[in-house]
Amino acid sequence: VIDDLHFIDFKHRHGREVSNHLKGLANEMPVTFVYVGVRLAEKRFFDEGLIGEDAAFAQTSRRSTRVPVAPFNHKTNAGARAWSQLLTKLEEHLILAESEPGMLVRQAAELHRRTQGHIGSLTNLLDRASYLAITTGVETITPEILSAVTNDNAAETSARTA
């Protein structure tokens, strides 16, 4: 998994060098690469910064399959089930002395409100809540712990309007 590819700027020599390096790795290694970044198509990552007819010569576009990732939606049955499954899986990785099965699922609606279903915001919130739970001796994620945690700016701004 190679993250933050949205920082590649194909207008500069280094951007083209990074692109060529990634293509070289893909040619030499029998592995699957997962490229991650924000708005990669709009930043012309797949077209290697080429525009117009030249974009047809971009090798990355022929070697990649774009898979958009949307935030979790908990308003449908399938979405709520997926959100709960994610929370259950994340819960398994929280090492808190007083944690119990379902501690996150019981707060699924609030966690979604606070994160709008974005994984990055969710993991930030859980990291900060876990730290607070440990330092206060509560050792579990409670509604009080969650309400005491400030999340990332985008999540907090959106949560205020929700």
XYZ file of N, CA and C in Angstrom, residues 8 35 54 66 81 95 139 158:
24
model
N 2.060 13.837 -5.447
C 2.900 13.786 -6.639
C 2.479 14.912 -7.576
N -2.587 1.872 -4.507
C -2.229 3.285 -4.450
C -3.369 4.039 -3.785
N -2.217 12.992 -25.446
C -1.057 12.386 -24.798
C -1.459 11.467 -23.639
N -9.252 1.929 -10.882
C -9.669 2.925 -9.898
C -10.835 2.378 -9.083
N -25.191 -2.188 8.910
C -24.539 -3.475 9.187
C -23.028 -3.367 8.936
N -6.976 -2.027 23.151
C -6.499 -2.714 24.346
C -6.766 -1.812 25.553
N -10.546 3.356 31.275
C -10.160 2.142 30.547
C -11.257 1.526 29.682
N -18.085 19.361 10.500
C -19.270 18.678 9.982
C -20.203 18.220 11.089
